[in-house]
mmCIF file of C-alpha atoms in Angstrom:
data_model
loop_
_atom_site.group_PDB
_atom_site.id
_atom_site.type_symbol
_atom_site.label_atom_id
_atom_site.label_comp_id
_atom_site.label_asym_id
_atom_site.label_seq_id
_atom_site.Cartn_x
_atom_site.Cartn_y
_atom_site.Cartn_z
ATOM 1 C CA ASN V 1 30.014 -7.304 -7.670
ATOM 2 C CA ALA V 2 29.286 -4.942 -4.664
ATOM 3 C CA GLY V 3 25.594 -4.632 -4.249
ATOM 4 C CA VAL V 4 23.869 -2.925 -1.661
ATOM 5 C CA MET V 5 25.041 -4.328 1.781
ATOM 6 C CA GLN V 6 23.044 -4.175 4.858
ATOM 7 C CA ASN V 7 24.377 -5.317 8.384
ATOM 8 C CA PRO V 8 23.487 -6.921 10.553
ATOM 9 C CA ARG V 9 21.281 -9.218 8.721
ATOM 10 C CA HIS V 10 19.358 -10.213 11.996
ATOM 11 C CA LEU V 11 19.171 -7.924 15.141
ATOM 12 C CA VAL V 12 17.687 -8.962 18.523
ATOM 13 C CA ARG V 13 17.018 -6.149 20.964
ATOM 14 C CA ARG V 14 15.037 -5.885 24.132
ATOM 15 C CA ARG V 15 12.657 -3.284 24.942
ATOM 16 C CA GLY V 16 14.276 0.166 25.617
ATOM 17 C CA GLN V 17 17.549 -0.713 23.789
ATOM 18 C CA GLU V 18 18.847 1.009 20.718
ATOM 19 C CA ALA V 19 18.927 -0.486 17.264
ATOM 20 C CA ARG V 20 21.398 0.692 14.607
ATOM 21 C CA LEU V 21 21.071 -0.476 11.180
ATOM 22 C CA ARG V 22 23.621 0.035 8.459
ATOM 23 C CA CYS V 23 23.550 0.484 4.925
ATOM 24 C CA SER V 24 26.457 0.622 2.331
ATOM 25 C CA PRO V 25 24.651 1.515 -1.213
ATOM 26 C CA VAL V 26 26.057 0.556 -4.613
ATOM 27 C CA LYS V 27 29.492 2.189 -5.290
ATOM 28 C CA GLY V 28 28.687 5.399 -7.013
ATOM 29 C CA HIS V 29 25.233 5.599 -5.847
ATOM 30 C CA SER V 30 24.237 8.792 -3.866
ATOM 31 C CA HIS V 31 20.703 8.167 -3.158
ATOM 32 C CA VAL V 32 19.559 5.845 -0.382
ATOM 33 C CA TYR V 33 15.977 5.133 0.767
ATOM 34 C CA TRP V 34 14.812 2.976 3.945
ATOM 35 C CA TYR V 35 11.646 1.015 3.883
ATOM 36 C CA ARG V 36 9.967 -1.013 6.549
ATOM 37 C CA GLN V 37 8.363 -4.302 6.153
ATOM 38 C CA LEU V 38 5.951 -5.312 8.977
ATOM 39 C CA PRO V 39 5.083 -8.893 9.201
ATOM 40 C CA GLU V 40 2.648 -10.238 6.358
ATOM 41 C CA GLU V 41 2.756 -6.802 4.761
ATOM 42 C CA GLY V 42 4.177 -4.884 2.096
ATOM 43 C CA LEU V 43 6.831 -2.358 2.373
ATOM 44 C CA LYS V 44 6.394 1.254 3.497
ATOM 45 C CA PHE V 45 8.763 4.298 2.731
ATOM 46 C CA MET V 46 10.540 5.592 5.453
ATOM 47 C CA VAL V 47 13.099 8.094 4.368
ATOM 48 C CA TYR V 48 15.031 9.221 1.387
ATOM 49 C CA LEU V 49 18.513 10.644 1.839
ATOM 50 C CA GLN V 50 21.346 11.884 -0.435
ATOM 51 C CA LYS V 51 24.790 12.396 0.979
ATOM 52 C CA GLU V 52 24.542 14.553 4.080
ATOM 53 C CA ASN V 53 21.004 15.427 3.562
ATOM 54 C CA ILE V 54 17.605 14.262 4.371
ATOM 55 C CA ILE V 55 15.404 14.829 1.491
ATOM 56 C CA ASP V 56 12.063 13.255 2.438
ATOM 57 C CA GLU V 57 11.294 11.748 5.928
ATOM 58 C CA SER V 58 7.491 11.709 5.571
ATOM 59 C CA GLY V 59 7.189 8.065 6.434
ATOM 60 C CA MET V 60 9.419 8.138 9.480
ATOM 61 C CA PRO V 61 7.564 7.893 12.783
ATOM 62 C CA LYS V 62 8.182 11.189 14.716
ATOM 63 C CA GLU V 63 9.715 10.010 17.498
ATOM 64 C CA ARG V 64 12.652 7.425 18.032
ATOM 65 C CA PHE V 65 13.549 7.077 14.574
ATOM 66 C CA SER V 66 16.440 9.034 12.963
ATOM 67 C CA ALA V 67 18.683 8.359 9.834
ATOM 68 C CA GLU V 68 21.603 9.822 8.485
ATOM 69 C CA PHE V 69 24.011 9.517 5.215
ATOM 70 C CA PRO V 70 27.070 11.018 6.018
ATOM 71 C CA LYS V 71 29.718 12.134 3.549
ATOM 72 C CA GLU V 72 32.003 9.134 4.342
ATOM 73 C CA GLY V 73 30.377 5.748 5.371
ATOM 74 C CA PRO V 74 27.196 3.891 5.205
ATOM 75 C CA SER V 75 23.819 4.965 5.847
ATOM 76 C CA ILE V 76 22.441 4.563 9.450
ATOM 77 C CA LEU V 77 18.955 4.040 10.556
ATOM 78 C CA ARG V 78 18.735 4.475 14.408
ATOM 79 C CA ILE V 79 16.011 3.251 16.570
ATOM 80 C CA GLN V 80 15.980 4.468 20.055
ATOM 81 C CA GLN V 81 14.066 2.618 22.816
ATOM 82 C CA VAL V 82 12.599 0.073 20.592
ATOM 83 C CA VAL V 83 9.425 -1.570 21.325
ATOM 84 C CA ARG V 84 7.856 -4.663 20.225
ATOM 85 C CA GLY V 85 6.115 -2.952 17.311
ATOM 86 C CA ASP V 86 9.351 -2.141 15.592
ATOM 87 C CA SER V 87 9.964 -5.686 15.070
ATOM 88 C CA ALA V 88 10.013 -5.711 11.136
ATOM 89 C CA ALA V 89 12.255 -6.080 8.165
ATOM 90 C CA TYR V 90 14.045 -2.953 7.117
ATOM 91 C CA PHE V 91 15.174 -2.579 3.711
ATOM 92 C CA CYS V 92 17.537 -0.083 2.200
ATOM 93 C CA ALA V 93 17.736 0.679 -1.501
ATOM 94 C CA SER V 94 19.990 2.806 -3.580
ATOM 95 C CA SER V 95 20.138 4.217 -6.677
ATOM 96 C CA PRO V 96 22.277 6.831 -8.994
ATOM 97 C CA PRO V 97 20.992 10.366 -9.403
ATOM 98 C CA ALA V 98 17.623 10.492 -11.602
ATOM 99 C CA GLY V 99 18.342 10.770 -15.206
ATOM 100 C CA THR V 100 21.386 8.288 -15.141
ATOM 101 C CA HIS V 101 21.431 4.784 -16.371
ATOM 102 C CA SER V 102 22.643 2.188 -13.883
ATOM 103 C CA GLY V 103 23.182 -0.638 -16.294
ATOM 104 C CA GLY V 104 19.649 -2.098 -15.554
ATOM 105 C CA SER V 105 16.397 -0.236 -15.714
ATOM 106 C CA TYR V 106 16.570 3.321 -16.079
ATOM 107 C CA ASN V 107 14.917 4.098 -12.570
ATOM 108 C CA GLU V 108 15.625 1.067 -10.777
ATOM 109 C CA GLN V 109 16.528 0.851 -6.969
ATOM 110 C CA PHE V 110 18.778 -1.848 -5.839
ATOM 111 C CA PHE V 111 17.863 -3.501 -2.727
ATOM 112 C CA GLY V 112 19.988 -4.716 0.051
ATOM 113 C CA PRO V 113 19.205 -8.102 1.635
ATOM 114 C CA GLY V 114 17.385 -6.385 4.490
ATOM 115 C CA THR V 115 17.995 -6.462 8.301
ATOM 116 C CA ARG V 116 15.521 -8.411 10.295
ATOM 117 C CA LEU V 117 14.825 -6.580 13.647
ATOM 118 C CA THR V 118 13.429 -8.712 16.567
ATOM 119 C CA VAL V 119 12.295 -6.912 19.760
ATOM 120 C CA LEU V 120 11.986 -9.112 22.718
ATOM 121 C CA ALA Y 1 -3.657 9.736 -2.639
ATOM 122 C CA GLN Y 2 -1.462 7.386 -4.525
ATOM 123 C CA LYS Y 3 -2.170 3.783 -4.096
ATOM 124 C CA ILE Y 4 -1.260 0.410 -5.163
ATOM 125 C CA THR Y 5 -3.907 -2.445 -4.995
ATOM 126 C CA GLN Y 6 -3.118 -6.380 -5.364
ATOM 127 C CA THR Y 7 -6.268 -8.090 -4.765
ATOM 128 C CA GLN Y 8 -5.052 -11.558 -4.856
ATOM 129 C CA PRO Y 9 -3.453 -12.458 -1.509
ATOM 130 C CA GLY Y 10 -2.560 -15.911 -2.764
ATOM 131 C CA MET Y 11 -2.512 -17.870 -6.075
ATOM 132 C CA PHE Y 12 -1.614 -21.229 -7.421
ATOM 133 C CA VAL Y 13 -0.448 -22.135 -10.954
ATOM 134 C CA GLN Y 14 0.798 -25.557 -12.215
ATOM 135 C CA GLU Y 15 4.306 -25.750 -13.183
ATOM 136 C CA LYS Y 16 4.944 -24.887 -16.970
ATOM 137 C CA GLU Y 17 1.609 -23.050 -17.042
ATOM 138 C CA ALA Y 18 1.053 -19.115 -17.354
ATOM 139 C CA VAL Y 19 -0.080 -17.058 -14.435
ATOM 140 C CA THR Y 20 -1.297 -13.611 -14.195
ATOM 141 C CA LEU Y 21 -0.790 -11.344 -11.045
ATOM 142 C CA ASP Y 22 -3.046 -8.347 -10.775
ATOM 143 C CA CYS Y 23 -1.968 -4.820 -9.822
ATOM 144 C CA THR Y 24 -3.920 -1.662 -10.185
ATOM 145 C CA TYR Y 25 -2.790 1.819 -9.160
ATOM 146 C CA ASP Y 26 -4.205 5.096 -8.427
ATOM 147 C CA THR Y 27 -2.726 8.445 -9.035
ATOM 148 C CA SER Y 28 -3.311 11.665 -10.814
ATOM 149 C CA ASP Y 29 0.057 12.299 -11.800
ATOM 150 C CA PRO Y 30 0.718 11.937 -15.574
ATOM 151 C CA SER Y 31 4.350 10.828 -15.075
ATOM 152 C CA TYR Y 32 5.133 7.556 -13.099
ATOM 153 C CA GLY Y 33 6.767 4.213 -13.195
ATOM 154 C CA LEU Y 34 5.626 0.645 -12.171
ATOM 155 C CA PHE Y 35 7.723 -1.868 -10.882
ATOM 156 C CA TRP Y 36 7.397 -5.756 -10.009
ATOM 157 C CA TYR Y 37 9.589 -7.101 -7.429
ATOM 158 C CA LYS Y 38 9.768 -10.625 -6.184
ATOM 159 C CA GLN Y 39 10.695 -11.727 -2.601
ATOM 160 C CA PRO Y 40 11.126 -15.370 -2.044
ATOM 161 C CA SER Y 41 11.209 -16.896 1.280
ATOM 162 C CA SER Y 42 14.882 -15.996 1.859
ATOM 163 C CA GLY Y 43 13.610 -12.340 1.946
ATOM 164 C CA GLU Y 44 15.624 -10.465 -0.365
ATOM 165 C CA MET Y 45 13.650 -8.111 -2.885
ATOM 166 C CA ILE Y 46 14.515 -8.968 -6.511
ATOM 167 C CA PHE Y 47 13.642 -6.416 -9.275
ATOM 168 C CA LEU Y 48 11.773 -8.021 -12.114
ATOM 169 C CA ILE Y 49 10.201 -5.525 -14.400
ATOM 170 C CA TYR Y 50 9.670 -1.909 -15.202
ATOM 171 C CA GLN Y 51 7.154 0.177 -17.064
ATOM 172 C CA GLY Y 52 7.072 3.870 -17.553
ATOM 173 C CA SER Y 53 3.881 5.705 -17.985
ATOM 174 C CA TYR Y 54 4.887 7.086 -21.297
ATOM 175 C CA ASP Y 55 6.062 3.848 -22.642
ATOM 176 C CA GLN Y 56 4.368 2.779 -25.846
ATOM 177 C CA GLN Y 57 5.055 -0.952 -25.815
ATOM 178 C CA ASN Y 58 4.336 -3.536 -22.871
ATOM 179 C CA ALA Y 59 7.388 -4.441 -20.947
ATOM 180 C CA THR Y 60 8.980 -7.698 -21.368
ATOM 181 C CA GLU Y 61 11.800 -9.372 -19.482
ATOM 182 C CA GLY Y 62 12.648 -13.092 -20.485
ATOM 183 C CA ARG Y 63 9.421 -15.037 -18.870
ATOM 184 C CA TYR Y 64 7.829 -11.918 -17.372
ATOM 185 C CA SER Y 65 5.890 -9.470 -19.147
ATOM 186 C CA LEU Y 66 3.793 -6.587 -17.961
ATOM 187 C CA ASN Y 67 0.321 -5.920 -19.330
ATOM 188 C CA PHE Y 68 -0.027 -2.223 -19.070
ATOM 189 C CA GLN Y 69 -3.574 -0.881 -19.676
ATOM 190 C CA LYS Y 70 -3.247 2.744 -18.961
ATOM 191 C CA ALA Y 71 -6.895 3.842 -19.075
ATOM 192 C CA ARG Y 72 -7.716 1.043 -16.675
ATOM 193 C CA LYS Y 73 -4.775 1.766 -14.488
ATOM 194 C CA SER Y 74 -3.701 -1.575 -14.413
ATOM 195 C CA ALA Y 75 -0.172 -3.112 -14.574
ATOM 196 C CA ASN Y 76 -0.689 -6.994 -14.376
ATOM 197 C CA LEU Y 77 2.476 -9.004 -14.376
ATOM 198 C CA VAL Y 78 2.346 -12.237 -16.525
ATOM 199 C CA ILE Y 79 4.547 -14.997 -15.600
ATOM 200 C CA SER Y 80 4.868 -17.592 -18.595
ATOM 201 C CA ALA Y 81 5.958 -21.149 -18.281
ATOM 202 C CA SER Y 82 6.103 -21.186 -14.407
ATOM 203 C CA GLN Y 83 8.946 -22.866 -12.692
ATOM 204 C CA LEU Y 84 9.042 -24.153 -9.077
ATOM 205 C CA GLY Y 85 11.501 -21.369 -8.287
ATOM 206 C CA ASP Y 86 8.899 -18.770 -9.093
ATOM 207 C CA SER Y 87 7.090 -19.630 -5.744
ATOM 208 C CA ALA Y 88 7.612 -16.458 -3.609
ATOM 209 C CA MET Y 89 5.795 -13.298 -2.905
ATOM 210 C CA TYR Y 90 5.137 -10.789 -5.693
ATOM 211 C CA PHE Y 91 5.114 -6.954 -5.081
ATOM 212 C CA CYS Y 92 3.828 -4.191 -7.303
ATOM 213 C CA ALA Y 93 5.064 -0.737 -6.607
ATOM 214 C CA MET Y 94 4.968 2.726 -8.180
ATOM 215 C CA THR Y 95 7.082 5.819 -8.084
ATOM 216 C CA LEU Y 96 6.174 9.236 -9.493
ATOM 217 C CA TYR Y 97 8.060 11.621 -11.408
ATOM 218 C CA ASN Y 98 6.874 14.840 -10.153
ATOM 219 C CA ALA Y 99 9.358 15.349 -7.152
ATOM 220 C CA GLY Y 100 12.583 16.215 -8.263
ATOM 221 C CA ASN Y 101 14.945 13.347 -7.689
ATOM 222 C CA ASN Y 102 12.723 11.529 -5.255
ATOM 223 C CA ARG Y 103 12.084 8.023 -6.461
ATOM 224 C CA LYS Y 104 10.278 6.634 -3.191
ATOM 225 C CA LEU Y 105 8.221 3.587 -4.087
ATOM 226 C CA ILE Y 106 4.494 3.167 -3.013
ATOM 227 C CA TRP Y 107 3.853 -0.625 -2.559
ATOM 228 C CA GLY Y 108 0.926 -3.008 -2.708
ATOM 229 C CA LEU Y 109 0.278 -5.830 -0.069
ATOM 230 C CA GLY Y 110 1.761 -8.445 -2.274
ATOM 231 C CA THR Y 111 0.505 -11.787 -3.937
ATOM 232 C CA SER Y 112 1.979 -15.010 -2.802
ATOM 233 C CA LEU Y 113 2.318 -17.389 -5.766
ATOM 234 C CA ALA Y 114 2.651 -21.204 -5.258
ATOM 235 C CA VAL Y 115 3.891 -23.147 -8.068
ATOM 236 C CA ASN Y 116 2.626 -26.731 -8.011
ATOM 237 C CA PRO Y 117 4.783 -29.635 -9.721
#
């Protein structure tokens, strides 16, 4: 029963360091979404990736943030030179290609447990 | 612009009673989907229920039902027979079906539900 896996679950960084967040989608899912949840707020879309392609990065900050989803291995969200305002929960979600049934809701995204980033 | 509004920051309900969590949405696209997710204090996001804009009937999943009123652009979540384990944050979200395979979700700010024994 391998759902979406994210690691680490908790990450502490000092200002100026780099943060690397990993997401392994559900087996067979080729679409990955990253969302950020600031304290006391809802989730905000950051980026949508398919294998080896960034499809929509309209929610990504212009600087310091990057994402990839290589042909092999997990999707990575990378934050360079972290600042205190980057402290948040980062969620990854995966889905099969649109138009396919996933066993649950037709268009459901499966969420990982999140990575809680704290910047000191 | 697309938007989800949840006007109830916090709600209380007595155990075993029903509760309605409000959600209104704004889009000019005719094809969209609406979701409700639960986020307990442990932090994970749990999918509850889905409603498509062309679905003729209101969605139901066990104790959860979605009161979909398309003309009013509302998609309220009804939880029947509340349980203590229902205490959590509840988020309403929307996706549009106008952009190929992109199913990014637009989220409301959430409603915190507390179930009293």
